[in-house]
Tab-separated table of C-alpha atoms in Angstrom:
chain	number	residue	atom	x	y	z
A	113	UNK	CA	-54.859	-23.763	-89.778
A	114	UNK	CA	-51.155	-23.457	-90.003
A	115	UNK	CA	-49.108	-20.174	-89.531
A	116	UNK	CA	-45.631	-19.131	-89.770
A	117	UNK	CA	-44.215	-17.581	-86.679
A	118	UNK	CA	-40.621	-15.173	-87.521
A	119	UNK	CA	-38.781	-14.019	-84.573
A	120	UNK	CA	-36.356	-11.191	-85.010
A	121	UNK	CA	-33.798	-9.302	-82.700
A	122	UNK	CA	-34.594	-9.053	-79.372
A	123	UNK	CA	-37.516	-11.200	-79.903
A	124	UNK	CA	-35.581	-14.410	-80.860
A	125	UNK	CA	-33.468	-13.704	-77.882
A	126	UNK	CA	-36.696	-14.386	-76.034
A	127	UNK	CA	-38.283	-17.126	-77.658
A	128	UNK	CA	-35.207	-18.594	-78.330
A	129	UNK	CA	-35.760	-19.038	-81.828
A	130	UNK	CA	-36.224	-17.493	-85.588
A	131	UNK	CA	-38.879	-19.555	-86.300
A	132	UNK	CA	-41.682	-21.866	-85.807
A	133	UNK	CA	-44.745	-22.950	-87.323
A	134	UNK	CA	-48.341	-22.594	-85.150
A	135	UNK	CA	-51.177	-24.941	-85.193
A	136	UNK	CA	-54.579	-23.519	-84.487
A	137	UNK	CA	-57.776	-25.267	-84.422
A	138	UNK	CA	-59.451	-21.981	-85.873
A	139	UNK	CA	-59.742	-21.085	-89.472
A	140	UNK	CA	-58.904	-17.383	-88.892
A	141	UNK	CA	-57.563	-15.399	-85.535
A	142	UNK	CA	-56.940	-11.434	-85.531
A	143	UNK	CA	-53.768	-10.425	-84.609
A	144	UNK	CA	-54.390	-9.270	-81.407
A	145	UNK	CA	-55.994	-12.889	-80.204
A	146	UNK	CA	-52.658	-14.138	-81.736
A	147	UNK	CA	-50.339	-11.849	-79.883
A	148	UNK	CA	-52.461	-12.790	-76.077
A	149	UNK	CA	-51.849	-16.990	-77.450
A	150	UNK	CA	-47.824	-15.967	-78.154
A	151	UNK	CA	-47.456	-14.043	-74.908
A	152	UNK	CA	-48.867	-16.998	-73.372
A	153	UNK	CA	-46.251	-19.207	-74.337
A	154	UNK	CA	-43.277	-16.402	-74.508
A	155	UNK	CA	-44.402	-14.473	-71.052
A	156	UNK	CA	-41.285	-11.437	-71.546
A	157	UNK	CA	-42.724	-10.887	-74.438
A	158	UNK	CA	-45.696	-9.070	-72.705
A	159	UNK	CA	-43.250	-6.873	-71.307
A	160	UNK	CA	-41.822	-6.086	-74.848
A	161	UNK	CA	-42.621	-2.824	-77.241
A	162	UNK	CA	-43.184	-4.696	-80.259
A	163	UNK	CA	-44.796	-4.784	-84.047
A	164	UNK	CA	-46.262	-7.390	-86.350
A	165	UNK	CA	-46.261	-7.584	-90.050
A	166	UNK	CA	-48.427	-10.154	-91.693
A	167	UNK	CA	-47.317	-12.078	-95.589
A	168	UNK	CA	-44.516	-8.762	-94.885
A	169	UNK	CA	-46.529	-5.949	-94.497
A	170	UNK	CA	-47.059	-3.753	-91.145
A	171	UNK	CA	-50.678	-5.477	-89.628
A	172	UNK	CA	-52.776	-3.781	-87.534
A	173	UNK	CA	-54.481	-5.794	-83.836
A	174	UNK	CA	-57.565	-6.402	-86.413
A	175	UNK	CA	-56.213	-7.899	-89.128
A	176	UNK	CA	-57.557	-11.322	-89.374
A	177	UNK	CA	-54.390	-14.338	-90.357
A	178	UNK	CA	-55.324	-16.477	-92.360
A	179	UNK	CA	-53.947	-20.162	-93.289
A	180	UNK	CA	-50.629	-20.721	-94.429
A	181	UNK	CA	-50.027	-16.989	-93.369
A	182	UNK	CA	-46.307	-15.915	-92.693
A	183	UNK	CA	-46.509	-13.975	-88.980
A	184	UNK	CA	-43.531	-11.842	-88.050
A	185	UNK	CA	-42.889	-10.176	-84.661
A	186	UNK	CA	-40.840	-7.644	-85.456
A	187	UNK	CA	-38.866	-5.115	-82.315
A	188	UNK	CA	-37.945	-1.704	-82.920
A	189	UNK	CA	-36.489	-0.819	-86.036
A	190	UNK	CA	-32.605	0.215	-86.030
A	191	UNK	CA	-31.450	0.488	-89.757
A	192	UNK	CA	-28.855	3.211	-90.335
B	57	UNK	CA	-50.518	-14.481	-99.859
B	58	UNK	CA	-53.241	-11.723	-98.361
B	59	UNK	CA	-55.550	-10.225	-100.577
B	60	UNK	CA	-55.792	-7.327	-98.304
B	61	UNK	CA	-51.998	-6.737	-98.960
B	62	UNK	CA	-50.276	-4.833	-101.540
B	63	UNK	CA	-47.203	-6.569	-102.941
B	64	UNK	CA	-45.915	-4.743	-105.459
B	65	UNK	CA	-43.340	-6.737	-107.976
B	66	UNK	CA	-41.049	-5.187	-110.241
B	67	UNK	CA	-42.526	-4.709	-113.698
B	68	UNK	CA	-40.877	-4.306	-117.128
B	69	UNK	CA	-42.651	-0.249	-117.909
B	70	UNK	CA	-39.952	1.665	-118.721
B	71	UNK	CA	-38.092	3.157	-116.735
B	72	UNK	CA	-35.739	6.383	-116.607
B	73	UNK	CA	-31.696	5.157	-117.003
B	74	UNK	CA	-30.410	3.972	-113.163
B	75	UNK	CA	-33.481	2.370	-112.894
B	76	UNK	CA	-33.535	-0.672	-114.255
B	77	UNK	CA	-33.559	-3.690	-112.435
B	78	UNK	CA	-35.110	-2.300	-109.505
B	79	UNK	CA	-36.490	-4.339	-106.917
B	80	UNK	CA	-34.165	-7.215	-108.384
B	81	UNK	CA	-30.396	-6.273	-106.983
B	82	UNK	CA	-30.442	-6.566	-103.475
B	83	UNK	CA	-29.930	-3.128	-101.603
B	84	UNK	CA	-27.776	-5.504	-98.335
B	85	UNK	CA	-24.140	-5.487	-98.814
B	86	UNK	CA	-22.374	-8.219	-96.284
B	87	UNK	CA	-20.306	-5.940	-93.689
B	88	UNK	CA	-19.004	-2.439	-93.882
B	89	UNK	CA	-19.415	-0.598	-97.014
B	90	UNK	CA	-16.019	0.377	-98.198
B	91	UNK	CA	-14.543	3.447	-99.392
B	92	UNK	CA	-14.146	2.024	-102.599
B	93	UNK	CA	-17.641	0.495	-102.525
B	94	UNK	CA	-18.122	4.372	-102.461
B	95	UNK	CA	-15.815	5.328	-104.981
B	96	UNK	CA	-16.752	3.423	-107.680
B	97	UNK	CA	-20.512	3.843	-107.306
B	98	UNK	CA	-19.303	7.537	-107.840
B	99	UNK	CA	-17.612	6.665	-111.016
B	100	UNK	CA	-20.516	5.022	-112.333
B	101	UNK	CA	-22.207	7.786	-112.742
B	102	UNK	CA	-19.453	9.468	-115.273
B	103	UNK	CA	-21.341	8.639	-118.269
B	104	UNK	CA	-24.615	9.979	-116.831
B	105	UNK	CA	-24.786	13.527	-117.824
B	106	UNK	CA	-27.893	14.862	-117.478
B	107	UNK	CA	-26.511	14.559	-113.825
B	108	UNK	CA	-25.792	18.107	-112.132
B	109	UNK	CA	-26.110	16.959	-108.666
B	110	UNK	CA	-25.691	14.260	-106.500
B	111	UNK	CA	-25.689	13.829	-102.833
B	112	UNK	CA	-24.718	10.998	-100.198
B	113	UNK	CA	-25.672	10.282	-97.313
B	114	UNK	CA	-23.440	7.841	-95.087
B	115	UNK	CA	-24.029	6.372	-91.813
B	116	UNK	CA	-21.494	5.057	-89.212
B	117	UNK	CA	-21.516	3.170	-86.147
B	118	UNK	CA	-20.775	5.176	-83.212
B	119	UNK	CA	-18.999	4.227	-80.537
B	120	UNK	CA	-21.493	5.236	-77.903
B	121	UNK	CA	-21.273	4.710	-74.246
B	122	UNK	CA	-24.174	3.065	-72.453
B	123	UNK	CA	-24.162	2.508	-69.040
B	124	UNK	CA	-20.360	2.944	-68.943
B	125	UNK	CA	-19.520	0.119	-71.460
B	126	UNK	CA	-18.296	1.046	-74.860
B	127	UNK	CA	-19.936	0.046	-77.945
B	128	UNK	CA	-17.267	-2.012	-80.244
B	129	UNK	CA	-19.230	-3.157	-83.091
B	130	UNK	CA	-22.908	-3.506	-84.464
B	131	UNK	CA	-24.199	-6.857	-86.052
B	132	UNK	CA	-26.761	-5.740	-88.110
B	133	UNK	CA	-30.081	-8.664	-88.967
B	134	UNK	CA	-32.867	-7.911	-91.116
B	135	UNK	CA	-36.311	-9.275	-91.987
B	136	UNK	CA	-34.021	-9.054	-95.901
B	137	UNK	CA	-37.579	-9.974	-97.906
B	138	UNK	CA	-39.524	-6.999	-96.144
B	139	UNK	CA	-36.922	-5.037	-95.780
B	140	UNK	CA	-36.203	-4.974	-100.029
B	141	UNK	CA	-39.629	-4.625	-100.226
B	142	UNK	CA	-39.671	-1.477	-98.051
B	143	UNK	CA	-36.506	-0.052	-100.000
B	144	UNK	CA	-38.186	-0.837	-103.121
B	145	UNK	CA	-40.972	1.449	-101.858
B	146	UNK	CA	-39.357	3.382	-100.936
B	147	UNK	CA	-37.412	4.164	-103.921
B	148	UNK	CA	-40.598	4.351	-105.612
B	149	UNK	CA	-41.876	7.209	-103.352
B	150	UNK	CA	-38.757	9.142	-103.614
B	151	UNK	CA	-39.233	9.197	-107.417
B	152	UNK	CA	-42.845	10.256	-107.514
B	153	UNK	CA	-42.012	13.148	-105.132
B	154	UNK	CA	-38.574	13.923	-106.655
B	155	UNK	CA	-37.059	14.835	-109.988
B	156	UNK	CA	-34.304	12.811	-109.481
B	157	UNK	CA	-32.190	11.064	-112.004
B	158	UNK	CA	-31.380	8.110	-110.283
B	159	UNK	CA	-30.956	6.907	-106.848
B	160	UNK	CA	-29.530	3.889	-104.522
B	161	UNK	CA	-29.104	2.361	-101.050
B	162	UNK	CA	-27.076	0.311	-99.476
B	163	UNK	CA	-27.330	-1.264	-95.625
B	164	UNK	CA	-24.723	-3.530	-94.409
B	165	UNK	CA	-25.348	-6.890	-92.947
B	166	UNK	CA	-23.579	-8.988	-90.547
B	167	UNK	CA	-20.896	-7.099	-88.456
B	168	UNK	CA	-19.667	-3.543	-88.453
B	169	UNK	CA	-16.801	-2.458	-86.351
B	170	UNK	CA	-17.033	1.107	-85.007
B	171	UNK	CA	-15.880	4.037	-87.378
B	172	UNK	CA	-17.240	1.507	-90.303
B	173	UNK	CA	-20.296	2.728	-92.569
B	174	UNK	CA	-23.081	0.826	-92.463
B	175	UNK	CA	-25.715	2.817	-94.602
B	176	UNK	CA	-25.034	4.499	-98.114
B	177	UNK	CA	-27.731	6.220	-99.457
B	178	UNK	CA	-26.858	8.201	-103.525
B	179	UNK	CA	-29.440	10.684	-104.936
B	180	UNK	CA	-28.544	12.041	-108.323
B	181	UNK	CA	-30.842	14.482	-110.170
B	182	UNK	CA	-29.657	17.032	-112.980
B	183	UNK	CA	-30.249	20.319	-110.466
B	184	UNK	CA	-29.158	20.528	-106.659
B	185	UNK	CA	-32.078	21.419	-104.713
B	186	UNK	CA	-34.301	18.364	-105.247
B	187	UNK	CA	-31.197	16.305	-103.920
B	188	UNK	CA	-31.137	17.699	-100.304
B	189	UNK	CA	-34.430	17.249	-99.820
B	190	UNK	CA	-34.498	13.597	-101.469
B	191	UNK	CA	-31.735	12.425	-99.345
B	192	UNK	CA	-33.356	13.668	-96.189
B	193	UNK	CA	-36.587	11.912	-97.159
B	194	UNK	CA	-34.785	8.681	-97.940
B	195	UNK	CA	-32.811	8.384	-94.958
B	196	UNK	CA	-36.009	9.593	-92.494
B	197	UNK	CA	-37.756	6.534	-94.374
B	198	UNK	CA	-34.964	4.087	-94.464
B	199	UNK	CA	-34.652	4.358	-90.466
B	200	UNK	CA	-38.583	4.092	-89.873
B	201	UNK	CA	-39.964	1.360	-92.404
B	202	UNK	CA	-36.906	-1.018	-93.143
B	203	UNK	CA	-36.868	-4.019	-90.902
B	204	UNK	CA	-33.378	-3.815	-89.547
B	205	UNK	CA	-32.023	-4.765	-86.275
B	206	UNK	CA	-28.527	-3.369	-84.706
B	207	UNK	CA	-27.127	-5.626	-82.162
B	208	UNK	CA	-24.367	-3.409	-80.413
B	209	UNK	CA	-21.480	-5.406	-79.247
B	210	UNK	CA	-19.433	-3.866	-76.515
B	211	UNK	CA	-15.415	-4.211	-76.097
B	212	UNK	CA	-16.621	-6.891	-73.621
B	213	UNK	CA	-18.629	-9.233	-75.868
B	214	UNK	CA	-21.717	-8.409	-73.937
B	215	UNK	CA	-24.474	-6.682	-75.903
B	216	UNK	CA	-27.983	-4.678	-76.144
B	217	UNK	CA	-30.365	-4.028	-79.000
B	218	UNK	CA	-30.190	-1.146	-80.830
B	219	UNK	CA	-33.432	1.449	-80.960
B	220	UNK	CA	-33.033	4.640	-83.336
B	221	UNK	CA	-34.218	7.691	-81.448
């Protein structure tokens, strides 16, 4: 399958970029198996307070991606 | 697109005056938001007047001082599709819990120099008590479930990321 990865804030200071696109030999992978492959290839991100939101909404470590699914890592919010 | 997931779109039911076209207008303005900005939203609401009350909330960067070096500016990023998403839902709270006539936000985007506002929240509703308590709701919401980032640029070009405590 093919996801969307979207960097924001501190985050894209670390990975170095907004965005890229993941292939995965798997059909579906739950967040948290996601985050472990990420922090794999980003390793200050394990180091890093952090949330995900999945198609943009707030996903919990179960939630299961699916194909074609837009993935964004998302760093404390600081609106205001 | 999730089936899980809840994406709520704009729909044509009608809807109380100030609140059509919500969801549609984008709530990011590029920059500060200007007194006039202010001003004239103000104005707007002249031929309203079942209005009694309004209150307004504005935000502005601080210059604060962290580890000695003086903040200068904030360049404010979002995640703009979630983030109008969350401001549309939270709009949408804020009117199920509120009699309120009508009600707006503004963020800023892009670069806002100290002393600069950078949020503009407007609650209007035709009796005064519901609007303190909207406003406080609004902002509280605004600063936990919109996807906005503050980068805070010292005088020295150097920088750190924002967190709201």
């Amino acid at each position: 399958m093919k996801i969307a990865l979207k960097y924001f804030g501190l985050l894209a200071d670390i990975t170095n970029k907004k965005e890229e696109f993941f292939l995965l030999e798997e059909s579906t992978i739950a967040v948290s198996l996601l985050k472990s492959k990420v922090e794999n290839t980003y390793q200050e991100l394990k180091n890093t307070n952090y949330a995900i939101a999945v198609n943009q909404a707030m996903a919990s470590l179960d939630y299961i991606v699916k194909d074609q699914d837009v993935v964004a890592f998302l760093p404390p919010f600081a609106g205001g | 697109m999730s089936d899980k997931q809840t994406n709520i779109l704009p729909v044509s039911a009608p809807s109380p005056s100030g609140r059509a076209g919500v969801g549609k207008k984008s709530s990011f303005i590029q920059g500060e938001i200007t007194s006039e900005f202010i001003g004239n939203s103000i104005a707007k609401h002249q031929s309203k007047t079942t209005i009694g009350a309004h209150n307004i909330f504005l935000g502005q960067v601080r210059a604060d001082v962290i580890e000695g070096k003086t903040v200068a500016a904030i360049e404010y990023t979002a995640y703009e599709e979630m983030a109008e998403q969350s401001f549309y839902e939270i709009r949408e709270a804020a009117f199920a819990k509120f009699d309120l006539t009508c009600l707006h936000i503004y963020h800023s985007l892009g670069l806002v120099k100290t002393g600069e506002i950078c949020l503009f929240v407007f609650v209007s509703a035709p009796r005064r008590k519901v609007v303190y308590e909207a406003l406080e709701f609004l902002v509280e919401a605004i600063k936990e479930k919109a996807p906005v980032f503050g980068k805070e640029i010292f005088e020295d070009e150097s920088y750190t990321w924002k967190k709201n405590t």
